CSV table of C-alpha atoms in Angstrom, one decimal:
chain,number,residue,atom,x,y,z
A,25,MET,CA,134.0,46.3,19.2
A,26,LYS,CA,135.6,49.5,20.4
A,27,LYS,CA,132.3,50.6,22.0
A,28,SER,CA,132.2,47.3,24.0
A,29,ILE,CA,135.7,47.8,25.2
A,30,VAL,CA,135.0,51.3,26.4
A,31,ILE,CA,131.8,50.2,28.2
A,32,ALA,CA,133.7,47.4,29.9
A,33,LEU,CA,136.5,49.8,31.0
A,34,LEU,CA,134.0,52.3,32.4
A,35,GLY,CA,132.3,49.5,34.3
A,36,ALA,CA,135.6,48.4,35.9
A,37,ILE,CA,136.5,52.0,36.9
A,38,LEU,CA,133.1,52.5,38.5
A,39,LEU,CA,133.3,49.2,40.4
A,40,SER,CA,136.8,50.0,41.7
A,41,SER,CA,135.6,53.5,42.8
A,42,TYR,CA,132.6,51.9,44.5
A,43,THR,CA,134.7,49.5,46.6
A,44,ALA,CA,137.5,52.0,47.3
A,45,LEU,CA,135.5,55.0,48.5
A,46,PRO,CA,133.9,53.3,51.6
A,47,ASN,CA,137.4,52.3,52.7
A,48,GLN,CA,138.7,55.9,52.2
A,49,ALA,CA,135.8,57.3,54.1
A,50,ALA,CA,136.4,54.8,57.0
A,51,ALA,CA,140.0,55.8,57.1
A,52,SER,CA,139.1,59.5,57.2
A,53,ALA,CA,136.6,58.9,59.9
A,54,THR,CA,139.2,57.0,62.0
A,55,THR,CA,141.7,59.9,61.6
A,56,ALA,CA,139.0,62.4,62.7
A,57,VAL,CA,138.2,60.4,65.8
A,58,GLN,CA,141.9,60.0,66.7
A,59,SER,CA,142.6,63.7,66.4
A,60,GLU,CA,139.3,65.1,67.7
A,61,THR,CA,139.7,67.7,70.4
A,62,LYS,CA,136.7,68.6,72.6
A,63,GLY,CA,136.1,72.1,74.0
A,64,PHE,CA,133.8,72.8,77.0
A,65,ILE,CA,132.4,76.3,77.3
A,66,GLU,CA,133.3,77.6,80.8
A,67,SER,CA,131.5,81.0,80.5
A,68,GLY,CA,129.0,82.2,77.9
A,69,VAL,CA,130.9,83.4,74.8
A,70,ASN,CA,130.1,85.0,71.5
A,71,PHE,CA,130.3,82.7,68.4
A,72,ARG,CA,131.7,84.7,65.5
A,73,ASP,CA,132.2,84.2,61.7
A,74,LYS,CA,135.8,85.3,61.8
A,75,PRO,CA,138.7,84.8,64.3
A,76,SER,CA,138.6,88.4,65.5
A,77,LEU,CA,136.6,90.7,67.8
A,78,SER,CA,135.6,92.4,64.6
A,79,GLY,CA,134.0,89.2,63.3
A,80,ARG,CA,130.2,89.2,63.1
A,81,VAL,CA,128.5,87.5,66.1
A,82,ILE,CA,126.5,84.6,64.6
A,83,GLY,CA,125.5,83.0,67.9
A,84,PHE,CA,126.1,82.7,71.6
A,85,LEU,CA,127.4,79.5,73.3
A,86,LYS,CA,126.1,79.0,76.8
A,87,LYS,CA,128.2,77.8,79.7
A,88,GLY,CA,128.3,74.0,79.7
A,89,SER,CA,128.1,73.7,75.9
A,90,GLU,CA,130.4,71.2,74.1
A,91,VAL,CA,132.2,71.9,70.8
A,92,ILE,CA,134.8,70.3,68.6
A,93,VAL,CA,138.0,72.3,68.3
A,94,LEU,CA,139.1,72.2,64.7
A,95,ALA,CA,142.1,74.5,64.8
A,96,GLU,CA,143.8,77.3,66.6
A,97,SER,CA,143.3,80.1,64.1
A,98,ASN,CA,145.5,82.6,65.9
A,99,PRO,CA,146.7,83.2,69.5
A,100,TYR,CA,143.3,84.5,70.4
A,101,PHE,CA,140.7,82.3,68.7
A,102,TYR,CA,139.8,78.7,68.1
A,103,LYS,CA,137.9,77.4,65.0
A,104,VAL,CA,135.1,75.2,66.4
A,105,LYS,CA,132.1,73.1,65.3
A,106,THR,CA,129.0,73.1,67.5
A,107,GLN,CA,126.9,70.1,68.2
A,108,ASN,CA,124.5,71.1,65.4
A,109,GLY,CA,127.4,71.2,62.9
A,110,THR,CA,127.8,75.0,62.7
A,111,ILE,CA,131.4,76.1,62.2
A,112,GLY,CA,132.7,79.4,63.6
A,113,TYR,CA,135.2,81.0,66.0
A,114,VAL,CA,135.3,81.6,69.8
A,115,SER,CA,137.9,83.2,72.1
A,116,SER,CA,140.6,80.8,73.1
A,117,ALA,CA,140.9,82.5,76.6
A,118,ASP,CA,140.8,79.8,79.2
A,119,ASN,CA,138.1,81.6,81.1
A,120,TYR,CA,135.8,80.9,78.2
A,121,ILE,CA,136.8,77.4,77.0
A,122,SER,CA,138.7,74.4,78.4
A,123,VAL,CA,140.2,72.0,75.8
A,124,THR,CA,140.9,68.3,76.1
A,125,ALA,CA,141.8,65.6,73.6
A,126,SER,CA,138.9,63.1,73.4
A,127,THR,CA,141.4,60.2,73.8
A,128,ASP,CA,142.8,61.6,77.0
A,129,ALA,CA,142.4,59.3,80.0
A,130,PRO,CA,143.3,59.8,83.7
A,131,ALA,CA,146.9,58.9,84.5
A,132,ALA,CA,147.4,55.4,85.7
A,133,PRO,CA,148.2,55.1,89.4
A,134,GLY,CA,151.8,54.4,88.6
A,135,GLN,CA,152.1,57.7,86.7
A,136,SER,CA,150.8,59.9,89.5
A,137,LEU,CA,153.2,62.3,91.2
A,138,PRO,CA,153.3,63.7,94.7
A,139,ALA,CA,153.3,67.5,95.2
A,140,THR,CA,153.4,69.9,98.1
A,141,VAL,CA,151.7,73.3,98.1
A,142,ILE,CA,154.4,76.0,98.6
A,143,TYR,CA,152.1,79.0,98.2
A,144,GLY,CA,148.4,79.0,99.0
A,145,VAL,CA,146.4,78.0,95.9
A,146,ASN,CA,142.7,77.6,94.9
A,147,LEU,CA,141.3,74.1,94.3
A,148,ARG,CA,138.7,74.4,91.6
A,149,ASN,CA,136.0,72.1,90.2
A,150,LEU,CA,137.1,72.7,86.6
A,151,PRO,CA,140.5,73.1,84.9
A,152,SER,CA,140.0,76.8,84.3
A,153,THR,CA,140.1,80.1,86.3
A,154,SER,CA,136.3,80.2,85.7
A,155,GLY,CA,135.8,77.0,87.7
A,156,ASP,CA,134.3,77.4,91.1
A,157,VAL,CA,136.8,77.5,94.1
A,158,VAL,CA,135.9,74.5,96.2
A,159,ALA,CA,138.8,75.0,98.7
A,160,MET,CA,141.8,77.1,99.4
A,161,LEU,CA,144.8,74.8,99.8
A,162,ARG,CA,147.3,76.2,102.4
A,163,GLN,CA,151.1,76.0,102.3
A,164,GLY,CA,152.3,72.5,103.2
A,165,THR,CA,149.2,70.7,101.9
A,166,GLN,CA,150.1,67.3,100.3
A,167,LEU,CA,148.6,66.4,96.9
A,168,THR,CA,148.9,63.7,94.3
A,169,ILE,CA,148.9,64.9,90.7
A,170,LEU,CA,146.8,62.6,88.6
A,171,GLU,CA,147.1,64.3,85.2
A,172,LYS,CA,147.9,67.5,83.4
A,173,SER,CA,144.5,68.5,82.2
A,174,ASN,CA,145.7,71.4,80.0
A,175,ALA,CA,148.6,73.8,79.8
A,176,TYR,CA,147.4,75.7,82.9
A,177,PHE,CA,145.9,73.1,85.3
A,178,TYR,CA,146.7,69.8,87.0
A,179,LYS,CA,144.0,67.4,88.2
A,180,VAL,CA,144.9,66.5,91.7
A,181,ARG,CA,143.7,64.5,94.7
A,182,THR,CA,144.2,65.7,98.3
A,183,THR,CA,145.1,63.3,101.1
A,184,ASP,CA,141.5,63.2,102.3
A,185,GLY,CA,140.4,62.0,98.8
A,186,LYS,CA,139.1,65.3,97.4
A,187,LEU,CA,139.5,65.7,93.6
A,188,GLY,CA,139.9,69.0,91.8
A,189,TYR,CA,142.2,71.2,89.7
A,190,VAL,CA,145.1,73.6,90.6
A,191,THR,CA,147.3,75.8,88.5
A,192,THR,CA,150.5,74.5,86.9
A,193,ALA,CA,152.4,77.7,87.8
A,194,ASP,CA,155.7,76.7,89.4
A,195,LYS,CA,155.4,79.1,92.4
A,196,TYR,CA,152.4,77.2,93.8
A,197,LEU,CA,153.6,73.6,93.9
A,198,GLU,CA,156.8,71.6,94.5
A,199,ILE,CA,156.7,68.3,92.6
A,200,GLY,CA,158.7,65.1,93.4
A,201,GLY,CA,159.3,62.2,95.7
A,202,GLN,CA,157.0,59.2,96.3
A,203,ALA,CA,153.3,59.5,95.4
A,204,ALA,CA,151.2,60.1,98.4
A,205,ALA,CA,148.6,57.5,99.2
A,206,PRO,CA,145.1,58.7,100.1
A,207,ALA,CA,144.6,58.7,103.9
A,208,PRO,CA,141.8,56.5,105.1
A,209,VAL,CA,138.5,58.3,105.7
A,210,PRO,CA,138.3,59.3,109.3
A,211,VAL,CA,135.7,57.7,111.5
A,212,PRO,CA,133.2,59.0,112.5
A,213,SER,CA,133.7,62.2,110.5
A,214,PRO,CA,136.1,63.3,107.7
A,215,ALA,CA,138.7,65.9,108.3
A,216,PRO,CA,137.3,69.4,107.6
A,217,ALA,CA,138.0,70.7,104.1
A,218,PRO,CA,140.3,73.8,103.8
A,219,GLU,CA,138.2,76.9,103.7
A,220,ALA,CA,137.7,78.7,100.4
A,221,THR,CA,139.0,82.3,100.2
A,222,PRO,CA,136.0,84.6,100.6
A,223,VAL,CA,135.1,86.7,97.6
A,224,SER,CA,135.6,89.9,99.6
A,225,GLN,CA,139.1,88.8,100.5
A,226,GLN,CA,139.9,88.0,96.9
A,227,ILE,CA,138.7,91.5,95.9
A,228,GLU,CA,140.9,93.1,98.5
A,229,GLN,CA,143.8,91.1,97.2
A,230,VAL,CA,143.2,92.4,93.7
A,231,ILE,CA,143.0,96.0,94.9
A,232,GLN,CA,146.1,95.8,97.1
A,233,THR,CA,148.0,94.3,94.2
A,234,GLY,CA,146.9,97.2,92.0
A,235,MET,CA,147.8,99.7,94.7
A,236,LYS,CA,151.4,98.6,94.8
A,237,TYR,CA,151.8,99.7,91.2
A,238,LEU,CA,150.8,103.3,91.9
A,239,GLY,CA,152.9,105.6,89.8
A,240,THR,CA,154.0,103.0,87.3
A,241,PRO,CA,154.4,104.8,84.0
A,242,TYR,CA,151.7,104.7,81.3
A,243,GLU,CA,152.5,103.3,77.9
A,244,TYR,CA,149.9,102.7,75.2
A,245,SER,CA,149.8,99.0,74.0
A,246,SER,CA,152.3,98.1,76.8
A,247,ASP,CA,154.0,94.7,76.8
A,248,ARG,CA,151.8,92.2,78.6
A,249,ASN,CA,154.8,90.2,79.8
A,250,THR,CA,156.3,93.0,82.0
A,251,THR,CA,155.2,95.3,84.7
A,252,ALA,CA,157.5,98.2,83.8
A,253,THR,CA,154.7,100.1,82.1
A,254,PHE,CA,151.0,99.7,81.7
A,255,ASP,CA,148.1,100.8,79.6
A,256,CYS,CA,144.6,100.7,81.2
A,257,SER,CA,143.7,97.1,80.3
A,258,ASP,CA,147.2,95.7,80.9
A,259,PHE,CA,147.1,97.2,84.5
A,260,VAL,CA,143.7,95.7,85.2
A,261,ARG,CA,144.7,92.3,83.8
A,262,GLN,CA,147.9,92.2,85.8
A,263,ALA,CA,146.1,93.0,89.1
A,264,PHE,CA,143.7,90.1,88.7
A,265,LYS,CA,146.3,87.7,87.3
A,266,GLU,CA,148.8,88.4,90.1
A,267,ALA,CA,146.3,88.5,93.0
A,268,VAL,CA,143.9,85.6,92.3
A,269,ASN,CA,145.4,83.9,89.2
A,270,LEU,CA,142.6,84.9,87.0
A,271,VAL,CA,143.6,85.9,83.5
A,272,LEU,CA,141.3,88.4,81.8
A,273,PRO,CA,141.3,89.2,78.1
A,274,ALA,CA,144.2,91.4,77.0
A,275,ASP,CA,142.2,94.5,75.9
A,276,SER,CA,139.4,96.7,77.4
A,277,ARG,CA,136.8,95.7,74.8
A,278,GLY,CA,137.5,92.0,75.4
A,279,GLN,CA,137.2,92.6,79.1
A,280,GLY,CA,133.9,94.4,78.6
A,281,ASP,CA,132.6,91.5,76.5
A,282,TRP,CA,133.8,89.1,79.2
A,283,ILE,CA,131.8,91.0,81.9
A,284,LYS,CA,128.7,91.0,79.7
A,285,ASN,CA,129.0,87.3,79.0
A,286,LYS,CA,129.2,86.6,82.7
A,287,GLY,CA,125.9,88.4,83.1
A,288,THR,CA,127.2,90.9,85.8
A,289,ALA,CA,127.0,94.1,83.8
A,290,VAL,CA,125.3,97.1,85.5
A,291,TYR,CA,124.5,100.4,83.7
A,292,SER,CA,124.1,102.7,86.7
A,293,ILE,CA,127.1,104.1,88.7
A,294,SER,CA,125.1,103.7,91.9
A,295,SER,CA,125.0,99.9,91.3
A,296,LEU,CA,128.8,99.6,91.1
A,297,LYS,CA,130.6,97.6,93.9
A,298,ARG,CA,134.1,97.7,95.2
A,299,GLY,CA,136.4,95.7,92.9
A,300,ASP,CA,134.1,96.0,89.8
A,301,LEU,CA,135.6,96.8,86.4
A,302,VAL,CA,134.3,100.1,85.0
A,303,PHE,CA,134.2,100.9,81.2
A,304,PHE,CA,134.2,104.2,79.5
A,305,MET,CA,133.8,105.7,75.9
A,306,SER,CA,136.1,108.3,74.3
A,307,TYR,CA,136.4,111.8,75.7
A,308,LYS,CA,134.2,114.2,73.8
A,309,GLY,CA,134.4,117.2,76.0
A,310,SER,CA,134.3,118.4,79.7
A,311,SER,CA,130.6,119.4,79.7
A,312,ALA,CA,127.6,117.1,79.9
A,313,SER,CA,126.1,118.7,76.8
A,314,ALA,CA,129.0,117.2,74.7
A,315,TYR,CA,127.5,113.8,75.4
A,316,ALA,CA,123.8,114.7,75.0
A,317,GLY,CA,121.9,112.4,72.6
A,318,ILE,CA,124.7,109.8,72.4
A,319,ASP,CA,123.5,106.2,72.2
A,320,LYS,CA,126.0,104.6,74.6
A,321,ALA,CA,124.9,101.1,73.5
A,322,ASN,CA,126.7,101.8,70.2
A,323,GLU,CA,129.8,103.5,71.7
A,324,ARG,CA,133.2,101.8,71.6
A,325,ILE,CA,135.0,101.0,74.9
A,326,THR,CA,138.2,103.0,75.1
A,327,HIS,CA,139.1,102.8,78.8
A,328,VAL,CA,138.7,100.4,81.8
A,329,ALA,CA,139.3,101.0,85.5
A,330,ILE,CA,138.9,99.2,88.9
A,331,TYR,CA,136.2,100.7,91.1
A,332,LEU,CA,137.3,101.3,94.7
A,333,GLY,CA,134.0,102.4,96.1
A,334,ASN,CA,133.1,105.8,97.4
A,335,GLY,CA,133.3,107.3,93.9
A,336,GLN,CA,137.0,106.4,93.3
A,337,LEU,CA,138.8,104.7,90.4
A,338,LEU,CA,142.1,102.9,90.3
A,339,HIS,CA,143.5,103.1,86.8
A,340,THR,CA,146.0,104.5,84.3
A,341,TYR,CA,145.1,106.5,81.2
A,342,SER,CA,147.9,108.8,80.0
A,343,THR,CA,151.6,109.7,80.4
A,344,GLN,CA,150.7,113.2,81.5
A,345,SER,CA,148.5,112.0,84.4
A,346,GLY,CA,151.4,110.2,86.1
A,347,GLY,CA,150.7,106.6,85.3
A,348,VAL,CA,148.7,104.4,87.7
A,349,LYS,CA,146.7,106.6,90.1
A,350,ILE,CA,143.5,107.0,92.0
A,351,SER,CA,140.9,109.4,90.5
A,352,LYS,CA,137.4,110.6,91.4
A,353,LEU,CA,134.5,109.2,89.4
A,354,GLU,CA,133.2,112.7,88.5
A,355,GLY,CA,133.1,115.2,85.7
A,356,SER,CA,133.8,113.8,82.3
A,357,TRP,CA,134.3,110.3,83.8
A,358,VAL,CA,130.6,110.3,84.7
A,359,ASN,CA,129.6,111.5,81.2
A,360,ARG,CA,131.9,108.8,79.6
A,361,PHE,CA,130.6,105.9,81.8
A,362,LEU,CA,129.2,103.0,79.7
A,363,PHE,CA,128.8,100.1,82.3
A,364,GLY,CA,130.6,98.1,84.9
A,365,GLY,CA,130.5,94.7,86.4
A,366,SER,CA,131.9,92.2,88.9
A,367,VAL,CA,134.8,89.9,87.9
A,368,ILE,CA,134.7,87.8,91.2
A,369,GLN,CA,131.4,86.7,92.6
């Protein structure tokens, strides 16, 4: 009799589990869909097994790849899942990945806001500094903000109907008033689009911005939120951020990886161009013999500079050297050279 009761009870438990589990699974699936966040790879990036540059590289995600962002592991890395189900970590820098919730939709017409360009700004084809510049919007240009695509970019429409993305930084836009209606398409031809800033001009803007900091004191691991002092990578990052609104990784090794992932790395000094970043290994001595037999492919980046052309570097590397300065690319700098590459193309 007891055996029959036990069997009956087990049957009831199994039946209730069988009917409950599908419902639980469905609820979990619903939650996952509601909270799912997609990431789009803007520039080829290493896929690592840990949320750190010291993590082992387990793959390489090409530009245009789509991933699911599972978590923000720390201020520098996202935990993501690829389309084939592999889980790992990628840099959270916005030049590598743009992130949007899958449930996001364009703002309804009634939610759009008018804006006026108060400082010339790039209009890009993606909500990221790695997006192509499709136009340079001049001061006074009227826009309609359609949505805030991420923390750094608005999706906007110009008065001639052009769609694109501009930075959310306050100094570029004045927001408010009545939403601007798109102007009718001119007949027989549309109004000419604003011209994009030439690459050569952007490079000169970066160099001129860097030059204004000549003499700024050197400080190892300087505060990235001030310009009172710089270390080498902080100086380079500030020049590009301030001049062309392009935010590079915070340290020289990250910047070196960024250049390699863009596919612009060159390994000959003669191939360097004005405005390129130049990377160096540790100082081992003043003579060429001190560097003989070294496999530079395995050397760690310890310094970065901006190449000015004509064998000159704009950089900062020690307190004793006087802070930000111009140096000749000669002597031990030549022996320490690892590679260089273009940031702006």
